[in-house]
mmCIF file with all atom_site columns, C-alpha atoms and ligand atoms in Angstrom:
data_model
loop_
_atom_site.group_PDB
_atom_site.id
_atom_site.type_symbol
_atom_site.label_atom_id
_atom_site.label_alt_id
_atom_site.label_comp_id
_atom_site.label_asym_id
_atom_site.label_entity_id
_atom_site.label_seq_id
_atom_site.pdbx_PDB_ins_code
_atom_site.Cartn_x
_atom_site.Cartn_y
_atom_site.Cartn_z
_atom_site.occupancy
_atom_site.B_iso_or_equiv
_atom_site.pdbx_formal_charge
_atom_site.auth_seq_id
_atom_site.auth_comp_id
_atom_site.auth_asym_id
_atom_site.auth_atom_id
_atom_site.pdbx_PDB_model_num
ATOM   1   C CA  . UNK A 1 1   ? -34.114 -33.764 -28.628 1.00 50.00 ? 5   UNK A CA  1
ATOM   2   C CA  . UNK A 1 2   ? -37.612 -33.553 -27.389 1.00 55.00 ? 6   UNK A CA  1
ATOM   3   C CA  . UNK A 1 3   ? -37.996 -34.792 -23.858 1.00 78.00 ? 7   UNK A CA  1
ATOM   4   C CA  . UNK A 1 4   ? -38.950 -38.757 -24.038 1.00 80.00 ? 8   UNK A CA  1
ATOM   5   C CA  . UNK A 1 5   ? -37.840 -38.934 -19.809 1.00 81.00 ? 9   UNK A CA  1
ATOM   6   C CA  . UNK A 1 6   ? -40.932 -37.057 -19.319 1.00 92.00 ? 10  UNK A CA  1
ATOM   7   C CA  . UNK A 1 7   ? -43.062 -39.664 -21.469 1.00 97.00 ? 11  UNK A CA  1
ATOM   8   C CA  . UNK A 1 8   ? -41.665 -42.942 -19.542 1.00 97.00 ? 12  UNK A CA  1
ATOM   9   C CA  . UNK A 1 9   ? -43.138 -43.670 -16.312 1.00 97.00 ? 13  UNK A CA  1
ATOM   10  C CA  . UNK A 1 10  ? -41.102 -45.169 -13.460 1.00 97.00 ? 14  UNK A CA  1
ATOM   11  C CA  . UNK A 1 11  ? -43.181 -48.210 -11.699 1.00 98.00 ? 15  UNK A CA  1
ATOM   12  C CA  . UNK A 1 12  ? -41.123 -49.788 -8.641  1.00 98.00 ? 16  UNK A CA  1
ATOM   13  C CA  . UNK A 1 13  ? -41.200 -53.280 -8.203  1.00 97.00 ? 17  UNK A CA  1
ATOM   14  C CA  . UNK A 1 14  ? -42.949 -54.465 -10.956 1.00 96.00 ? 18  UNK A CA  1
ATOM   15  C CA  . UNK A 1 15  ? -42.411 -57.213 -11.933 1.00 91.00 ? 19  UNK A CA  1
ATOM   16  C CA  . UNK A 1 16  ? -41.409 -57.882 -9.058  1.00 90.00 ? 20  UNK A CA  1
ATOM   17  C CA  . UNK A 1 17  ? -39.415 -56.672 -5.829  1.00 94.00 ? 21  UNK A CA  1
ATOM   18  C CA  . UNK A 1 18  ? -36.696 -54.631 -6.832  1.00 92.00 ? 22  UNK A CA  1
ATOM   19  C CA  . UNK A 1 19  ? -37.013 -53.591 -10.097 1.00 92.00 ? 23  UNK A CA  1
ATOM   20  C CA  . UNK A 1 20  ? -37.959 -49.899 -11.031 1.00 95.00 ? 24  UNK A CA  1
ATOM   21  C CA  . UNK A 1 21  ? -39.760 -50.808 -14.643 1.00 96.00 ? 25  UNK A CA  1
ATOM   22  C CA  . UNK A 1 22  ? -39.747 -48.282 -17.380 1.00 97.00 ? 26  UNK A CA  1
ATOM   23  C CA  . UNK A 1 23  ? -43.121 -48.169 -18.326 1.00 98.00 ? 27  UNK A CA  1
ATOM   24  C CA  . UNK A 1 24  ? -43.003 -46.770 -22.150 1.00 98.00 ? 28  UNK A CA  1
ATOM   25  C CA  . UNK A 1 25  ? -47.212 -47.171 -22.461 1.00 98.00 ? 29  UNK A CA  1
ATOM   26  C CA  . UNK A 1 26  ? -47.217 -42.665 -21.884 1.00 97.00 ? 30  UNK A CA  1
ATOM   27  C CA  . UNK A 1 27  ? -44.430 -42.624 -25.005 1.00 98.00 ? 31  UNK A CA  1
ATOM   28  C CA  . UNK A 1 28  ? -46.516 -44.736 -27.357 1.00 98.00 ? 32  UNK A CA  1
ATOM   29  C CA  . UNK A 1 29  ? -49.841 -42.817 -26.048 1.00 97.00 ? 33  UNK A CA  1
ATOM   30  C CA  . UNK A 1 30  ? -48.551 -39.201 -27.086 1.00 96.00 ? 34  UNK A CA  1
ATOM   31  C CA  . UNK A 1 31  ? -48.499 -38.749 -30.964 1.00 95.00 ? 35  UNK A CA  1
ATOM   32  C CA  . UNK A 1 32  ? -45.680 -36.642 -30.974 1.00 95.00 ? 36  UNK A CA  1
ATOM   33  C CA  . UNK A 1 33  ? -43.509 -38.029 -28.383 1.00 96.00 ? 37  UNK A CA  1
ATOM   34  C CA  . UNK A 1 34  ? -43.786 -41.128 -30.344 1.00 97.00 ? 38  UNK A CA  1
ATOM   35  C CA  . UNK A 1 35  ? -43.201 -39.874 -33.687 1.00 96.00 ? 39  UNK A CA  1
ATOM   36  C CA  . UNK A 1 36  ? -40.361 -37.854 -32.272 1.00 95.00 ? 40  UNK A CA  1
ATOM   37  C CA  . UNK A 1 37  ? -39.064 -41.268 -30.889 1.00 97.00 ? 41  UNK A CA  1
ATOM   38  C CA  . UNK A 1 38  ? -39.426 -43.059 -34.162 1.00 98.00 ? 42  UNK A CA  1
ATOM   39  C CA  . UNK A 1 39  ? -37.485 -39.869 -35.750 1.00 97.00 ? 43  UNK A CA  1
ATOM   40  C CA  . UNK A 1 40  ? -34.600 -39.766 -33.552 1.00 97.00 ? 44  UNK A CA  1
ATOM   41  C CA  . UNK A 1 41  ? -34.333 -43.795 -33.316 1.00 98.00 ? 45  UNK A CA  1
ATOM   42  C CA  . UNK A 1 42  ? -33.730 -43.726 -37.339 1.00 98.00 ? 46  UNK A CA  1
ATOM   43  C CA  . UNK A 1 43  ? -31.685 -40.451 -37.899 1.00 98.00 ? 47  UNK A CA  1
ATOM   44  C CA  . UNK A 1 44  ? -28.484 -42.218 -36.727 1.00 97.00 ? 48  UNK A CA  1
ATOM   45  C CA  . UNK A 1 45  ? -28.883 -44.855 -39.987 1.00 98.00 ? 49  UNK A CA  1
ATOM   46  C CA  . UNK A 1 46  ? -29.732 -42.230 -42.329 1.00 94.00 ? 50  UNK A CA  1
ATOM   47  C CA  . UNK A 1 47  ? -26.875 -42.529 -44.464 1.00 94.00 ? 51  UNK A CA  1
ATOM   48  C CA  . UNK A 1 48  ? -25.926 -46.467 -43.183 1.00 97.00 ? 52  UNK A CA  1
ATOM   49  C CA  . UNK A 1 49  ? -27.307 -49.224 -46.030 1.00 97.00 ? 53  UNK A CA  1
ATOM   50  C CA  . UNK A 1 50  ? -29.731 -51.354 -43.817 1.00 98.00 ? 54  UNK A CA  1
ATOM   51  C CA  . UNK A 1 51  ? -31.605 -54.318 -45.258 1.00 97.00 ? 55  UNK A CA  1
ATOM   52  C CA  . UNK A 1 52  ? -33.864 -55.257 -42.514 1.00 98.00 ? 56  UNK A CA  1
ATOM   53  C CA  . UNK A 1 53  ? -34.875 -53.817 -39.162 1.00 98.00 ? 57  UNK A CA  1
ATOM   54  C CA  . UNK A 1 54  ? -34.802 -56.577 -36.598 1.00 98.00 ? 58  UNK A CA  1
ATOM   55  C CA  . UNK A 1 55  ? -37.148 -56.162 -33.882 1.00 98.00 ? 59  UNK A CA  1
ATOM   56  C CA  . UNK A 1 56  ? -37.193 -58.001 -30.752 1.00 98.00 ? 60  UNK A CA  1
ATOM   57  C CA  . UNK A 1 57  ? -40.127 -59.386 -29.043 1.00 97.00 ? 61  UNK A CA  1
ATOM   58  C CA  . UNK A 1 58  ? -42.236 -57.752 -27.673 1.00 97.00 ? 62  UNK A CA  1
ATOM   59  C CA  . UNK A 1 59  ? -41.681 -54.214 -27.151 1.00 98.00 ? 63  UNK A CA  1
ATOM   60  C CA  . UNK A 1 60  ? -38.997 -54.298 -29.948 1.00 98.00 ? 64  UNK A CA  1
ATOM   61  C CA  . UNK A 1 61  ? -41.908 -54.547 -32.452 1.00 98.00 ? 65  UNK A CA  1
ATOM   62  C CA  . UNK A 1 62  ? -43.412 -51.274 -31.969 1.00 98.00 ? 66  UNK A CA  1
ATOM   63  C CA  . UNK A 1 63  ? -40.551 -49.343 -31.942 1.00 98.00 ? 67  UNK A CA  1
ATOM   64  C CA  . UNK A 1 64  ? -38.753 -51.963 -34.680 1.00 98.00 ? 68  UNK A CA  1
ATOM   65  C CA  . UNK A 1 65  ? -41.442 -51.992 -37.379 1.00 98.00 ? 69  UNK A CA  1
ATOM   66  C CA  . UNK A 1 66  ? -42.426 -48.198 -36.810 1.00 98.00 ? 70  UNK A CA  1
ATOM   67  C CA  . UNK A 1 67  ? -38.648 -47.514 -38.361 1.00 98.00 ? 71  UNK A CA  1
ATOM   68  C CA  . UNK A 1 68  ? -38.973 -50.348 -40.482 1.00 98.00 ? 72  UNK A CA  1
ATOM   69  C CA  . UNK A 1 69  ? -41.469 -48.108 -42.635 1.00 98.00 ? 73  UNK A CA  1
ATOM   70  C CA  . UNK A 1 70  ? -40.105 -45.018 -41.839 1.00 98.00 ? 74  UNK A CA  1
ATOM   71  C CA  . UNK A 1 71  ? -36.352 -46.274 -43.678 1.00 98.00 ? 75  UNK A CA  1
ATOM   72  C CA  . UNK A 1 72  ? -38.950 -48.295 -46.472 1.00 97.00 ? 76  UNK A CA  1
ATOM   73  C CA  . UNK A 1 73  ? -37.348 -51.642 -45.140 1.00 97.00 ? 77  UNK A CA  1
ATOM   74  C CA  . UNK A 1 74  ? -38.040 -55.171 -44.772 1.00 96.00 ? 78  UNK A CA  1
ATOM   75  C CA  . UNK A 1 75  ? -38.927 -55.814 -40.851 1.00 97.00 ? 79  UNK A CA  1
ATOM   76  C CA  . UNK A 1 76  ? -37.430 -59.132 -39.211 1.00 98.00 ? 80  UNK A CA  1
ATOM   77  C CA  . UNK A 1 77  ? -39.295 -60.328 -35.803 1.00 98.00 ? 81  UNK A CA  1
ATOM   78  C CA  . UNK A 1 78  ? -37.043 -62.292 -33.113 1.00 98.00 ? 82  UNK A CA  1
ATOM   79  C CA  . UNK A 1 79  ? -39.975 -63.889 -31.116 1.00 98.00 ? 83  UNK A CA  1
ATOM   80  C CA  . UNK A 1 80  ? -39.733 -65.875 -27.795 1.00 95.00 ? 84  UNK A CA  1
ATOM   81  C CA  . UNK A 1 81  ? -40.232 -69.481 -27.961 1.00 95.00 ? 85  UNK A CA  1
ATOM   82  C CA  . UNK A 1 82  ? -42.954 -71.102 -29.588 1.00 95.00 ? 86  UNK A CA  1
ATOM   83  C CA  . UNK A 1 83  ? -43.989 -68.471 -31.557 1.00 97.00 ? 87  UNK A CA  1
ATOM   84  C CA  . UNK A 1 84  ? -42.699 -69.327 -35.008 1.00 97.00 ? 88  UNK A CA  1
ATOM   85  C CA  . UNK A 1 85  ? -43.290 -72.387 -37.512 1.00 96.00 ? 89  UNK A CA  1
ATOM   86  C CA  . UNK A 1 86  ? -40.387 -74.692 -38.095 1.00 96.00 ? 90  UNK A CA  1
ATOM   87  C CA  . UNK A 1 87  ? -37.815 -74.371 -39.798 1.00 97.00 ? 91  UNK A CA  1
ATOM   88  C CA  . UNK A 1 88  ? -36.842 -71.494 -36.770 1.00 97.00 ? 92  UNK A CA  1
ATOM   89  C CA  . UNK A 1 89  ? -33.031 -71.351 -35.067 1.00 97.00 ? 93  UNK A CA  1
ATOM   90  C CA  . UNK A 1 90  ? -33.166 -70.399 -31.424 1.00 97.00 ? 94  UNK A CA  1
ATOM   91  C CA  . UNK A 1 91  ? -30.853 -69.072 -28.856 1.00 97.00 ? 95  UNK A CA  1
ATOM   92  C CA  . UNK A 1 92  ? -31.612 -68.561 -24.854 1.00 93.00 ? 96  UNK A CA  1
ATOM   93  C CA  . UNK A 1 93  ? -30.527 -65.894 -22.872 1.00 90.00 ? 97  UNK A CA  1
ATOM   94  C CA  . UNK A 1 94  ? -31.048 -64.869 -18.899 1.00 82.00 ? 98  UNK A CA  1
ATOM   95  C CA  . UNK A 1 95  ? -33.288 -61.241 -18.178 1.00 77.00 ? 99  UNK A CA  1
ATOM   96  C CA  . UNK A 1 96  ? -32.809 -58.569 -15.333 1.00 63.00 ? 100 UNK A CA  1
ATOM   97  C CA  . UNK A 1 97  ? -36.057 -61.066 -14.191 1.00 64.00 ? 101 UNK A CA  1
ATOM   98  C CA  . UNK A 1 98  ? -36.111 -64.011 -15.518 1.00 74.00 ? 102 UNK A CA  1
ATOM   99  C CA  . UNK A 1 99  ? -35.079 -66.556 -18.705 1.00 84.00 ? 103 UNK A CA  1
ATOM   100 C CA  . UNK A 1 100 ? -35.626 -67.053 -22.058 1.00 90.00 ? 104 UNK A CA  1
ATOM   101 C CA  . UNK A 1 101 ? -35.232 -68.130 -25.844 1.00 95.00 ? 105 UNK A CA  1
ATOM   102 C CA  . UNK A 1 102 ? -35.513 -66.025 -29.196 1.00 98.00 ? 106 UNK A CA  1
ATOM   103 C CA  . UNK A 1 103 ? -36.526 -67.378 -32.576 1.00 98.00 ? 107 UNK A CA  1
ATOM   104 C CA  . UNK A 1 104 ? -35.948 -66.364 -36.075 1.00 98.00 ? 108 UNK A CA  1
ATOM   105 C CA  . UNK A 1 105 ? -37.333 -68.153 -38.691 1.00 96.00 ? 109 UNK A CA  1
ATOM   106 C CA  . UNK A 1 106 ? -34.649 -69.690 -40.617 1.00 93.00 ? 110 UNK A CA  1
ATOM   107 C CA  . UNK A 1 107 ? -35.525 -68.496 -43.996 1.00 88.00 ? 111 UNK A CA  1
ATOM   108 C CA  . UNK A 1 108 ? -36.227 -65.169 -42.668 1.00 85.00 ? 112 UNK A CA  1
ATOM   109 C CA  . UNK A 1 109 ? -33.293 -62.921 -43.617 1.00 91.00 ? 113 UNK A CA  1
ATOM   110 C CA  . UNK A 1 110 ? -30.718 -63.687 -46.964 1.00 90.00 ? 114 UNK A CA  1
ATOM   111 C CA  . UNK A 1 111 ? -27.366 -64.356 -46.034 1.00 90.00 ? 115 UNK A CA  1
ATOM   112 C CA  . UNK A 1 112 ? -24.912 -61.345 -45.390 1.00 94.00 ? 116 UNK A CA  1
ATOM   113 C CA  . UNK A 1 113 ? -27.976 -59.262 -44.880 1.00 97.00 ? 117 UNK A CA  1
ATOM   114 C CA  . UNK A 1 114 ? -27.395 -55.456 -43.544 1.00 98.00 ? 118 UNK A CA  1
ATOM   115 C CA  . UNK A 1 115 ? -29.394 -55.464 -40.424 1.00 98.00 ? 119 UNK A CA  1
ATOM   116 C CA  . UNK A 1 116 ? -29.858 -53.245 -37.333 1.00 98.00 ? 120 UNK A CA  1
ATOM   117 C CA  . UNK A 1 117 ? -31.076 -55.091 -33.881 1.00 98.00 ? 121 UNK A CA  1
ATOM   118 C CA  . UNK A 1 118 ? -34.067 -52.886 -32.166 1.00 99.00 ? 122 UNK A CA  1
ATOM   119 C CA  . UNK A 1 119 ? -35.670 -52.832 -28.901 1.00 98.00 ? 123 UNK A CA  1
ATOM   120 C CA  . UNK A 1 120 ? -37.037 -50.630 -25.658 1.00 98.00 ? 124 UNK A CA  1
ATOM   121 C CA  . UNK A 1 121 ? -34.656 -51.076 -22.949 1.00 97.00 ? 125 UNK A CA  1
ATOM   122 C CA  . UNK A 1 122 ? -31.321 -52.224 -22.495 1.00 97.00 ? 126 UNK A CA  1
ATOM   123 C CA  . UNK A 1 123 ? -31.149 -53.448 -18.881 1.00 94.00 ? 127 UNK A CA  1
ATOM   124 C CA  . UNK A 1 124 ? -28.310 -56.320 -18.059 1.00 91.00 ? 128 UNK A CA  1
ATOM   125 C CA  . UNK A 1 125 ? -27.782 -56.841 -22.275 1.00 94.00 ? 129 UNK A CA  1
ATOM   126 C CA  . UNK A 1 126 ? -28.817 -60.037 -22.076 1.00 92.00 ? 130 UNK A CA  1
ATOM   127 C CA  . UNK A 1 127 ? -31.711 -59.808 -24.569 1.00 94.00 ? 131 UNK A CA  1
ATOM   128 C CA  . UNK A 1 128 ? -29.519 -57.750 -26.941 1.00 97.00 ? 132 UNK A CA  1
ATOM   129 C CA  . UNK A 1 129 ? -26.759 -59.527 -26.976 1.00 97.00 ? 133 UNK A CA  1
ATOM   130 C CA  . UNK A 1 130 ? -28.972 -62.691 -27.396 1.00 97.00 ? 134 UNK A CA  1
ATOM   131 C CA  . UNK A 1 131 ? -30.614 -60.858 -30.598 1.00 98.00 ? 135 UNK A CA  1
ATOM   132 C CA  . UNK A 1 132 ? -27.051 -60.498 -32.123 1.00 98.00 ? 136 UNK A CA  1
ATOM   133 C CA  . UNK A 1 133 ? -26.372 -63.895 -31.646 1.00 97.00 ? 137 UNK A CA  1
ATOM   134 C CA  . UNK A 1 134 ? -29.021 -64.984 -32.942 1.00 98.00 ? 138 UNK A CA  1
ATOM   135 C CA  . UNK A 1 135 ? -29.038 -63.047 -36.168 1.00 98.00 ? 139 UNK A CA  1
ATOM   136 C CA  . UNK A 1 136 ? -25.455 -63.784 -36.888 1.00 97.00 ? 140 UNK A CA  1
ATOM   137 C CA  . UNK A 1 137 ? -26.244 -67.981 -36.214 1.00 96.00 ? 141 UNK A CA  1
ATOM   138 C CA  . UNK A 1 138 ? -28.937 -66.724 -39.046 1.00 96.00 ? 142 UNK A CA  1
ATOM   139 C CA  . UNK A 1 139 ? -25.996 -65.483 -41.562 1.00 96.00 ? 143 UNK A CA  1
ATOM   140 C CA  . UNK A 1 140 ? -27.115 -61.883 -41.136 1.00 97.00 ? 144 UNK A CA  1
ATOM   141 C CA  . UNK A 1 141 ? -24.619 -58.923 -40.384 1.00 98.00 ? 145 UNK A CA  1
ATOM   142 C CA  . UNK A 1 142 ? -25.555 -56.589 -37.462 1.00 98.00 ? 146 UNK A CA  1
ATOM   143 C CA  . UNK A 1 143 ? -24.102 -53.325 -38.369 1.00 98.00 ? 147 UNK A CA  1
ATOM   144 C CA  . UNK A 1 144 ? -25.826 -51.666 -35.584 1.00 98.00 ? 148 UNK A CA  1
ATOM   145 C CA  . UNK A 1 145 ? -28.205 -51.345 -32.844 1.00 98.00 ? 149 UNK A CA  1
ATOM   146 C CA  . UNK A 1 146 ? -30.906 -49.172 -31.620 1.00 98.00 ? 150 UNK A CA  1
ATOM   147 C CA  . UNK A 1 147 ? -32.848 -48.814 -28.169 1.00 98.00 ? 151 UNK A CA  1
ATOM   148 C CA  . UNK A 1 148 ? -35.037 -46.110 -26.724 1.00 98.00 ? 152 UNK A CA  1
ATOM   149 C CA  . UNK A 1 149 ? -33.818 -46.434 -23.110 1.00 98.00 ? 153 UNK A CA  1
ATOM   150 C CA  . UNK A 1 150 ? -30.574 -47.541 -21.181 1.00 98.00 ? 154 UNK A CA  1
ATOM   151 C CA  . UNK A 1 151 ? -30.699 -48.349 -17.447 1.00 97.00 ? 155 UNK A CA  1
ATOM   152 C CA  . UNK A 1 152 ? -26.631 -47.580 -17.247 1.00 98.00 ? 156 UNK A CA  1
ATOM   153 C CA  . UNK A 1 153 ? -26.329 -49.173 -13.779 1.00 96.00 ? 157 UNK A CA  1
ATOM   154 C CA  . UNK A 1 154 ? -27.396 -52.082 -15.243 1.00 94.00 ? 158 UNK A CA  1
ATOM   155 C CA  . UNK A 1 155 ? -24.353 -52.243 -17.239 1.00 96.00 ? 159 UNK A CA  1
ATOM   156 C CA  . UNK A 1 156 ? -25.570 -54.063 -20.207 1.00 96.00 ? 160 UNK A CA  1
ATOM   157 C CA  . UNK A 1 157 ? -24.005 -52.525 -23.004 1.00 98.00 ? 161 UNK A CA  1
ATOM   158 C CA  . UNK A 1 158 ? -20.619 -54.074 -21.406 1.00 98.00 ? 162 UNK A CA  1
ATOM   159 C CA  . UNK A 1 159 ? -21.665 -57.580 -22.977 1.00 97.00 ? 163 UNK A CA  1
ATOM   160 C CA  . UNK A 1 160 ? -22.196 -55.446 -26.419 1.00 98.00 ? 164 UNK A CA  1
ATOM   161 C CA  . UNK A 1 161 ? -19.107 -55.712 -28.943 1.00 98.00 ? 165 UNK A CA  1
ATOM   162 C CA  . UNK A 1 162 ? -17.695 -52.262 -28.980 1.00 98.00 ? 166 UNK A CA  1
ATOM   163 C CA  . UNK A 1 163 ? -17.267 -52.266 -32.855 1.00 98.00 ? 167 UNK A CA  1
ATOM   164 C CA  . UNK A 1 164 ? -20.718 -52.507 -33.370 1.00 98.00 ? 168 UNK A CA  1
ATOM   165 C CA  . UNK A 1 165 ? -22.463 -49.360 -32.956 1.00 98.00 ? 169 UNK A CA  1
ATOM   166 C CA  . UNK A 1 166 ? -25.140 -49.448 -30.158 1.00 98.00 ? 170 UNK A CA  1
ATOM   167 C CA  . UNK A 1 167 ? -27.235 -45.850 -29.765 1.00 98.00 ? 171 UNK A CA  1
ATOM   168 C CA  . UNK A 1 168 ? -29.392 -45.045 -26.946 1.00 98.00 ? 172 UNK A CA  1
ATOM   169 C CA  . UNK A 1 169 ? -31.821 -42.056 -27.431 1.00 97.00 ? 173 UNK A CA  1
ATOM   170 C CA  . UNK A 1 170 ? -32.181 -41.545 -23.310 1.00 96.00 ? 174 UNK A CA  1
ATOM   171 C CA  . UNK A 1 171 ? -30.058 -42.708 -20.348 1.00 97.00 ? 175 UNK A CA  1
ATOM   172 C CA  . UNK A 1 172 ? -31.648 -43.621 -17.104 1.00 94.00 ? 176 UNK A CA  1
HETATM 173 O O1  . LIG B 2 .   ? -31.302 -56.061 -21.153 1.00 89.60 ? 24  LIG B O1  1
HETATM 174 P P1  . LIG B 2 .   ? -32.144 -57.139 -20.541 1.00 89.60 ? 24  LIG B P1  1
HETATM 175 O O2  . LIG B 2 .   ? -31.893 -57.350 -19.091 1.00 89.60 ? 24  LIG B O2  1
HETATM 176 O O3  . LIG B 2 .   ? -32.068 -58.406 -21.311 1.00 89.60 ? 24  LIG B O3  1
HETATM 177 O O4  . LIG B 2 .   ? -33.663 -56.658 -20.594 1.00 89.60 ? 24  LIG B O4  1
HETATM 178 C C1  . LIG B 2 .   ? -34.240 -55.971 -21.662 1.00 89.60 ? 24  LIG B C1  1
HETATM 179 C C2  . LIG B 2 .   ? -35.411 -56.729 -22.230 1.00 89.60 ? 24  LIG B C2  1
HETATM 180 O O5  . LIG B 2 .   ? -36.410 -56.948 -21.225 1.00 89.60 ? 24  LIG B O5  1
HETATM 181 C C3  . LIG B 2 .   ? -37.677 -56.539 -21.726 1.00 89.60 ? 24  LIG B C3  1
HETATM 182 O O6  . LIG B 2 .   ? -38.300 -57.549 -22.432 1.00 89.60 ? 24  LIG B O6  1
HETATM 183 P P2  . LIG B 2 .   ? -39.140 -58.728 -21.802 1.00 89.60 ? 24  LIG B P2  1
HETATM 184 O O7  . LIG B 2 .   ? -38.356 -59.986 -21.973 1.00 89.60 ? 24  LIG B O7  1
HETATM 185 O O8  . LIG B 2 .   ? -39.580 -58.349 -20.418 1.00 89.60 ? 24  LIG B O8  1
HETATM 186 O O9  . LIG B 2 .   ? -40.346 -58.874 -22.818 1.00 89.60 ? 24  LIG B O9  1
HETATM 187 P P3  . LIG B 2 .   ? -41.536 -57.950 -23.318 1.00 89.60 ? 24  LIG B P3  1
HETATM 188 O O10 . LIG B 2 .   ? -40.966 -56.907 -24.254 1.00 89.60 ? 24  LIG B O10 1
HETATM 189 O O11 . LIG B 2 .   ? -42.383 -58.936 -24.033 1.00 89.60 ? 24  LIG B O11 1
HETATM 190 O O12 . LIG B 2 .   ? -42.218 -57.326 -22.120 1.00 89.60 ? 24  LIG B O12 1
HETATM 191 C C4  . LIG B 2 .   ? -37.328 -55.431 -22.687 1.00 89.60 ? 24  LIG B C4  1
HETATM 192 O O13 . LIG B 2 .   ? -38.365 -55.197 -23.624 1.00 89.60 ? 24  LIG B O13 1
HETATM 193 C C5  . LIG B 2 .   ? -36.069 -55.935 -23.338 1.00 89.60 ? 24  LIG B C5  1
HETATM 194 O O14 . LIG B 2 .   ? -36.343 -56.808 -24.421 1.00 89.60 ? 24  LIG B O14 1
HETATM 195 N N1  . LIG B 2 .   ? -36.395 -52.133 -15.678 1.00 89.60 ? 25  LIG B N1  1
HETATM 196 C C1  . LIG B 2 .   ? -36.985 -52.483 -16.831 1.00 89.60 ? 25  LIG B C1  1
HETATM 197 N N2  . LIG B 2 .   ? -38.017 -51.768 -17.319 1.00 89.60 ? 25  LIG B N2  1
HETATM 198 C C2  . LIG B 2 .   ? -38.605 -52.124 -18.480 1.00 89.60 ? 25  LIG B C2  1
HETATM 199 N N3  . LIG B 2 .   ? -38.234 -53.169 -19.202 1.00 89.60 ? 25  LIG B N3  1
HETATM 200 C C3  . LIG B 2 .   ? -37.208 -53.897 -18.747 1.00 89.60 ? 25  LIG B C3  1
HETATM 201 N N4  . LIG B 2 .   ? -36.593 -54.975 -19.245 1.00 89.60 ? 25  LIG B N4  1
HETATM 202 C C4  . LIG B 2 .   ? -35.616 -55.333 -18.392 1.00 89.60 ? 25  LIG B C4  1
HETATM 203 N N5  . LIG B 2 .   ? -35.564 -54.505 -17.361 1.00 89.60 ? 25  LIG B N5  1
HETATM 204 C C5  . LIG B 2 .   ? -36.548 -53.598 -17.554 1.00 89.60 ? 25  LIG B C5  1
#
């Protein structure tokens, strides 16, 4: 696996006291890195019917549609509040720094739908597991979920249901 670490830069206390961001902005910069990323974030699906790629907002675009195209899917956003026209279904969810609420528009996915969950970092799972909710209020099935980078001390993929596969392509 090429070496992503070296491509995600560490900023301390940003956004604010305390927390060491992952800044993926070097990743998305280097062609390869990126492509690389793109390549190993897909290989785990390879042989796993997926309907839609669900990315979440907004890092979980990039890294969401890019393998949206690459598997020749349909791409799903989950946007934060506000963003979406009515008819939308919403859920809200705490972060490592702060709250929110995702959206999906409530047309946006047929029921039973095969769909993976995408985004950047998995820090306290809150956003994730917010994500899955959300897509199964929408009558979609998660059958597994994909993020570039893990903060493990953050213990987030302990509010992920074990029997959904969850892959992490680096651990920090
Ligand atoms: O595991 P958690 O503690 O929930 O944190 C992870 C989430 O936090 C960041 O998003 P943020 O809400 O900062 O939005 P952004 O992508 O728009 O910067 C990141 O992109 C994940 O979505
Ligand atoms: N430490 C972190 N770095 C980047 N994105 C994050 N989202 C939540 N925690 C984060």
């Amino acid at each position: 696996m090429p070496a992503f670490d070296q491509l995600i830069r560490d900023v301390p206390d940003f956004p604010k006291p305390g927390v060491v961001f992952k800044d993926i902005g070097p990743l998305l910069a280097d062609p390869i890195g990126f492509a690389s990323c793109i390549t190993a974030l897909v290989a785990p699906w390879r042989d796993v019917p997926v309907d839609a790629v669900c990315g979440i907002e907004s890092r979980g675009f990039i890294f969401g549609s890019a393998m949206a195209l690459a598997m020749q899917t349909g791409f799903v956003p989950l946007r934060k509040v506000g963003k979406l026209p009515p008819p939308t279904i919403g859920v809200d969810y705490d972060l490592e720094y702060g709250s929110a609420r995702l959206e999906i528009g409530a047309q946006g996915l047929p029921a039973g739908a095969r769909v993976l969950l995408i985004d950047d970092v998995l820090a306290t799972g809150g956003t994730l597991d917010a994500g899955r909710r959300l897509l199964e209020q929408a009558g979609a099935r998660v059958i597994g979920a994909g993020v570039v980078i893990e903060i493990d001390a953050l213990a987030g993929r302990k509010r992920w249901p074990e029997a959904i596969p969850l892959r992490a392509l680096l651990h920090c």
